Amino acid sequence: MPELLDPPVTPAPGEPASSPAGSLTAVVHNGFPGVLLRVTLAVTDPIVRIVRHAAGDPAGVWVPVRSGAVHMEAGQGHAYDVETEPGKAYTYRLALSGAPGVEHDVPVVVPGWTGADRTGWLKPLRRPDLARPVWVTPPGDFARGAAGGSAPAGSSKFPLIAWQGRRAVTVPFTFFCGPDEAPALEAALSAGEILWQPKPDVRSRPMYLMPGGMSEEYVGVEQHRRFAVDLVEIDRPDEVDVPPVIPGWAWDDYTAGHTLATLGAAYSDQWGVLLAGVQTAWSAAR
């Protein structure tokens, strides 16, 4: 008779939860749709990978976490998943050799959207520290170039056409922000590949995008900004070996109020620094 397990209890933001074997710990970021992860395991392989499954995914796909190529040192390693969406449930798992088991699984739920949220989240994948909520008009209708190229073969009278697939889809976005936010928004739109996560009531969908041409316009006497950007939809980038970065938790944040003598008492190790980062409420001001 199979063993009956208790229903999983998902942690509140800032509260660590570990797998039954204690090998994987997950902490939902307080105020930001992201998850901090820690691996505690005695392994000979210096790299351990973490994968994620979204609840309700009909394909049952386990996706590699972008920073989930965890470099182990003294039996510990850390990762941060910046790609989670508000209001969704996930299960994290260590991708170990052999048959996977629930002893290395951790379920979490990311808090949902609130009425105070903006239109959506903009998350630069190479610079998670630049991620931010944004105001954006509903993206316009996309434009796609014609399929490209022909390759003459055989008779010049009847050339064979080489199908090169559809051209990239370009989606126009218009972002709005106050004058104080403009530098941060421009930096986010200039940092390479972006994950766009809109609120459910916005005429859009989650997409991976590459920024193209951008124009800036001053609006009103208060000098608000309007950024018009052509964003090209791309596939999810394959690269997963990204160092763990806690959005909104930079050097100035975790050293504030400390001297070199008191830092060690405040954070006993690297995990202590990272955990404090996700337990401290995220703020766009940082």
mmCIF file of C-alpha atoms in Angstrom, residues 92-230:
data_model
loop_
_atom_site.group_PDB
_atom_site.id
_atom_site.type_symbol
_atom_site.label_atom_id
_atom_site.label_comp_id
_atom_site.label_asym_id
_atom_site.label_seq_id
_atom_site.Cartn_x
_atom_site.Cartn_y
_atom_site.Cartn_z
ATOM 1 C CA TYR A 92 11.320 23.113 -7.112
ATOM 2 C CA ARG A 93 13.419 19.965 -7.425
ATOM 3 C CA LEU A 94 17.058 19.002 -7.404
ATOM 4 C CA ALA A 95 17.977 17.504 -10.774
ATOM 5 C CA LEU A 96 20.007 14.588 -9.468
ATOM 6 C CA SER A 97 20.958 11.391 -11.260
ATOM 7 C CA GLY A 98 18.544 8.502 -10.967
ATOM 8 C CA ALA A 99 14.801 8.568 -10.513
ATOM 9 C CA PRO A 100 13.551 11.854 -9.006
ATOM 10 C CA GLY A 101 11.769 11.678 -5.693
ATOM 11 C CA VAL A 102 9.644 13.998 -3.568
ATOM 12 C CA GLU A 103 12.335 13.999 -0.890
ATOM 13 C CA HIS A 104 14.120 16.679 -2.939
ATOM 14 C CA ASP A 105 10.986 18.748 -3.784
ATOM 15 C CA VAL A 106 9.798 22.057 -2.294
ATOM 16 C CA PRO A 107 6.388 23.613 -3.170
ATOM 17 C CA VAL A 108 5.874 27.381 -2.978
ATOM 18 C CA VAL A 109 3.169 29.882 -3.880
ATOM 19 C CA VAL A 110 4.070 33.374 -5.091
ATOM 20 C CA PRO A 111 1.610 36.014 -3.784
ATOM 21 C CA GLY A 112 -0.845 37.263 -6.383
ATOM 22 C CA TRP A 113 -1.373 40.656 -7.957
ATOM 23 C CA THR A 114 -2.850 43.434 -5.831
ATOM 24 C CA GLY A 115 -4.910 46.464 -6.733
ATOM 25 C CA ALA A 116 -1.911 48.704 -6.090
ATOM 26 C CA ASP A 117 0.262 46.885 -8.641
ATOM 27 C CA ARG A 118 1.141 48.551 -11.889
ATOM 28 C CA THR A 119 0.564 47.104 -15.343
ATOM 29 C CA GLY A 120 3.195 44.400 -15.037
ATOM 30 C CA TRP A 121 6.754 43.413 -14.167
ATOM 31 C CA LEU A 122 9.761 44.070 -16.375
ATOM 32 C CA LYS A 123 12.636 41.698 -15.523
ATOM 33 C CA PRO A 124 15.993 41.998 -17.322
ATOM 34 C CA LEU A 125 17.366 38.450 -17.223
ATOM 35 C CA ARG A 126 21.037 39.438 -17.146
ATOM 36 C CA ARG A 127 20.437 42.232 -14.622
ATOM 37 C CA PRO A 128 17.755 41.067 -12.145
ATOM 38 C CA ASP A 129 18.708 44.006 -9.928
ATOM 39 C CA LEU A 130 17.089 46.297 -12.524
ATOM 40 C CA ALA A 131 13.705 44.514 -12.412
ATOM 41 C CA ARG A 132 10.745 46.754 -11.651
ATOM 42 C CA PRO A 133 6.963 47.160 -11.949
ATOM 43 C CA VAL A 134 5.943 49.435 -14.798
ATOM 44 C CA TRP A 135 3.046 51.373 -16.284
ATOM 45 C CA VAL A 136 2.539 50.459 -19.919
ATOM 46 C CA THR A 137 -0.215 50.984 -22.456
ATOM 47 C CA PRO A 138 -1.675 47.755 -23.827
ATOM 48 C CA PRO A 139 0.919 46.584 -26.370
ATOM 49 C CA GLY A 140 -0.033 47.349 -29.963
ATOM 50 C CA ASP A 141 -0.691 44.828 -32.679
ATOM 51 C CA PHE A 142 2.458 42.971 -33.558
ATOM 52 C CA ALA A 143 4.199 43.219 -36.911
ATOM 53 C CA ARG A 144 6.010 40.358 -38.599
ATOM 54 C CA GLY A 145 8.247 40.611 -41.651
ATOM 55 C CA ALA A 146 7.687 38.391 -44.648
ATOM 56 C CA ALA A 147 9.437 35.053 -44.804
ATOM 57 C CA GLY A 148 12.862 35.756 -46.195
ATOM 58 C CA GLY A 149 15.093 34.655 -48.974
ATOM 59 C CA SER A 150 15.131 32.494 -52.012
ATOM 60 C CA ALA A 151 17.949 30.261 -53.107
ATOM 61 C CA PRO A 152 18.104 29.657 -56.876
ATOM 62 C CA ALA A 153 18.694 26.014 -57.653
ATOM 63 C CA GLY A 154 18.592 24.195 -60.961
ATOM 64 C CA SER A 155 17.037 26.189 -63.755
ATOM 65 C CA SER A 156 17.060 29.964 -63.350
ATOM 66 C CA LYS A 157 13.611 29.928 -64.923
ATOM 67 C CA PHE A 158 12.182 27.848 -62.098
ATOM 68 C CA PRO A 159 14.259 28.615 -58.969
ATOM 69 C CA LEU A 160 13.588 26.549 -55.876
ATOM 70 C CA ILE A 161 12.526 28.691 -52.929
ATOM 71 C CA ALA A 162 14.314 27.943 -49.655
ATOM 72 C CA TRP A 163 11.863 28.441 -46.786
ATOM 73 C CA GLN A 164 13.641 30.285 -43.971
ATOM 74 C CA GLY A 165 10.811 30.387 -41.478
ATOM 75 C CA ARG A 166 8.837 33.355 -40.266
ATOM 76 C CA ARG A 167 10.577 36.561 -39.341
ATOM 77 C CA ALA A 168 10.760 37.846 -35.789
ATOM 78 C CA VAL A 169 7.644 39.268 -34.146
ATOM 79 C CA THR A 170 8.076 42.919 -33.110
ATOM 80 C CA VAL A 171 5.668 44.277 -30.492
ATOM 81 C CA PRO A 172 5.481 48.047 -29.807
ATOM 82 C CA PHE A 173 5.315 49.019 -26.122
ATOM 83 C CA THR A 174 4.859 52.463 -24.563
ATOM 84 C CA PHE A 175 6.039 52.886 -20.970
ATOM 85 C CA PHE A 176 5.213 55.798 -18.644
ATOM 86 C CA CYS A 177 7.071 56.891 -15.517
ATOM 87 C CA GLY A 178 7.819 59.867 -13.301
ATOM 88 C CA PRO A 179 11.006 61.885 -13.775
ATOM 89 C CA ASP A 180 12.721 60.213 -10.822
ATOM 90 C CA GLU A 181 12.071 56.738 -12.247
ATOM 91 C CA ALA A 182 13.237 57.479 -15.786
ATOM 92 C CA PRO A 183 16.927 56.515 -15.353
ATOM 93 C CA ALA A 184 16.025 53.159 -13.786
ATOM 94 C CA LEU A 185 13.448 52.349 -16.466
ATOM 95 C CA GLU A 186 15.833 53.289 -19.263
ATOM 96 C CA ALA A 187 18.511 51.094 -17.676
ATOM 97 C CA ALA A 188 16.100 48.147 -17.508
ATOM 98 C CA LEU A 189 15.188 48.620 -21.168
ATOM 99 C CA SER A 190 18.866 48.677 -22.127
ATOM 100 C CA ALA A 191 20.046 45.543 -20.312
ATOM 101 C CA GLY A 192 19.490 42.846 -22.927
ATOM 102 C CA GLU A 193 16.852 40.114 -22.812
ATOM 103 C CA ILE A 194 13.744 40.961 -20.771
ATOM 104 C CA LEU A 195 10.947 38.901 -19.272
ATOM 105 C CA TRP A 196 7.631 40.765 -19.457
ATOM 106 C CA GLN A 197 4.930 39.609 -17.006
ATOM 107 C CA PRO A 198 1.642 41.529 -17.405
ATOM 108 C CA LYS A 199 -1.292 41.608 -15.013
ATOM 109 C CA PRO A 200 -4.090 39.251 -16.091
ATOM 110 C CA ASP A 201 -6.405 42.123 -17.088
ATOM 111 C CA VAL A 202 -3.857 43.614 -19.512
ATOM 112 C CA ARG A 203 -4.182 42.851 -23.218
ATOM 113 C CA SER A 204 -0.910 41.006 -23.334
ATOM 114 C CA ARG A 205 0.800 37.799 -22.187
ATOM 115 C CA PRO A 206 4.119 36.849 -20.588
ATOM 116 C CA MET A 207 6.906 37.114 -23.170
ATOM 117 C CA TYR A 208 10.668 37.039 -23.469
ATOM 118 C CA LEU A 209 11.710 40.154 -25.369
ATOM 119 C CA MET A 210 14.775 41.828 -26.817
ATOM 120 C CA PRO A 211 14.613 45.655 -26.830
ATOM 121 C CA GLY A 212 15.038 47.373 -30.175
ATOM 122 C CA GLY A 213 14.750 51.047 -31.046
ATOM 123 C CA MET A 214 13.649 53.377 -28.240
ATOM 124 C CA SER A 215 12.488 56.987 -28.120
ATOM 125 C CA GLU A 216 11.865 59.195 -25.077
ATOM 126 C CA GLU A 217 9.319 61.997 -24.800
ATOM 127 C CA TYR A 218 8.701 64.492 -21.990
ATOM 128 C CA VAL A 219 5.039 64.704 -20.952
ATOM 129 C CA GLY A 220 3.356 67.571 -19.077
ATOM 130 C CA VAL A 221 4.746 70.310 -16.893
ATOM 131 C CA GLU A 222 5.998 67.771 -14.344
ATOM 132 C CA GLN A 223 8.311 66.306 -16.978
ATOM 133 C CA HIS A 224 7.011 62.751 -16.830
ATOM 134 C CA ARG A 225 8.494 60.406 -19.405
ATOM 135 C CA ARG A 226 7.026 58.323 -22.192
ATOM 136 C CA PHE A 227 9.302 55.627 -23.624
ATOM 137 C CA ALA A 228 8.269 54.053 -26.928
ATOM 138 C CA VAL A 229 10.138 50.800 -27.512
ATOM 139 C CA ASP A 230 10.014 48.154 -30.213
#
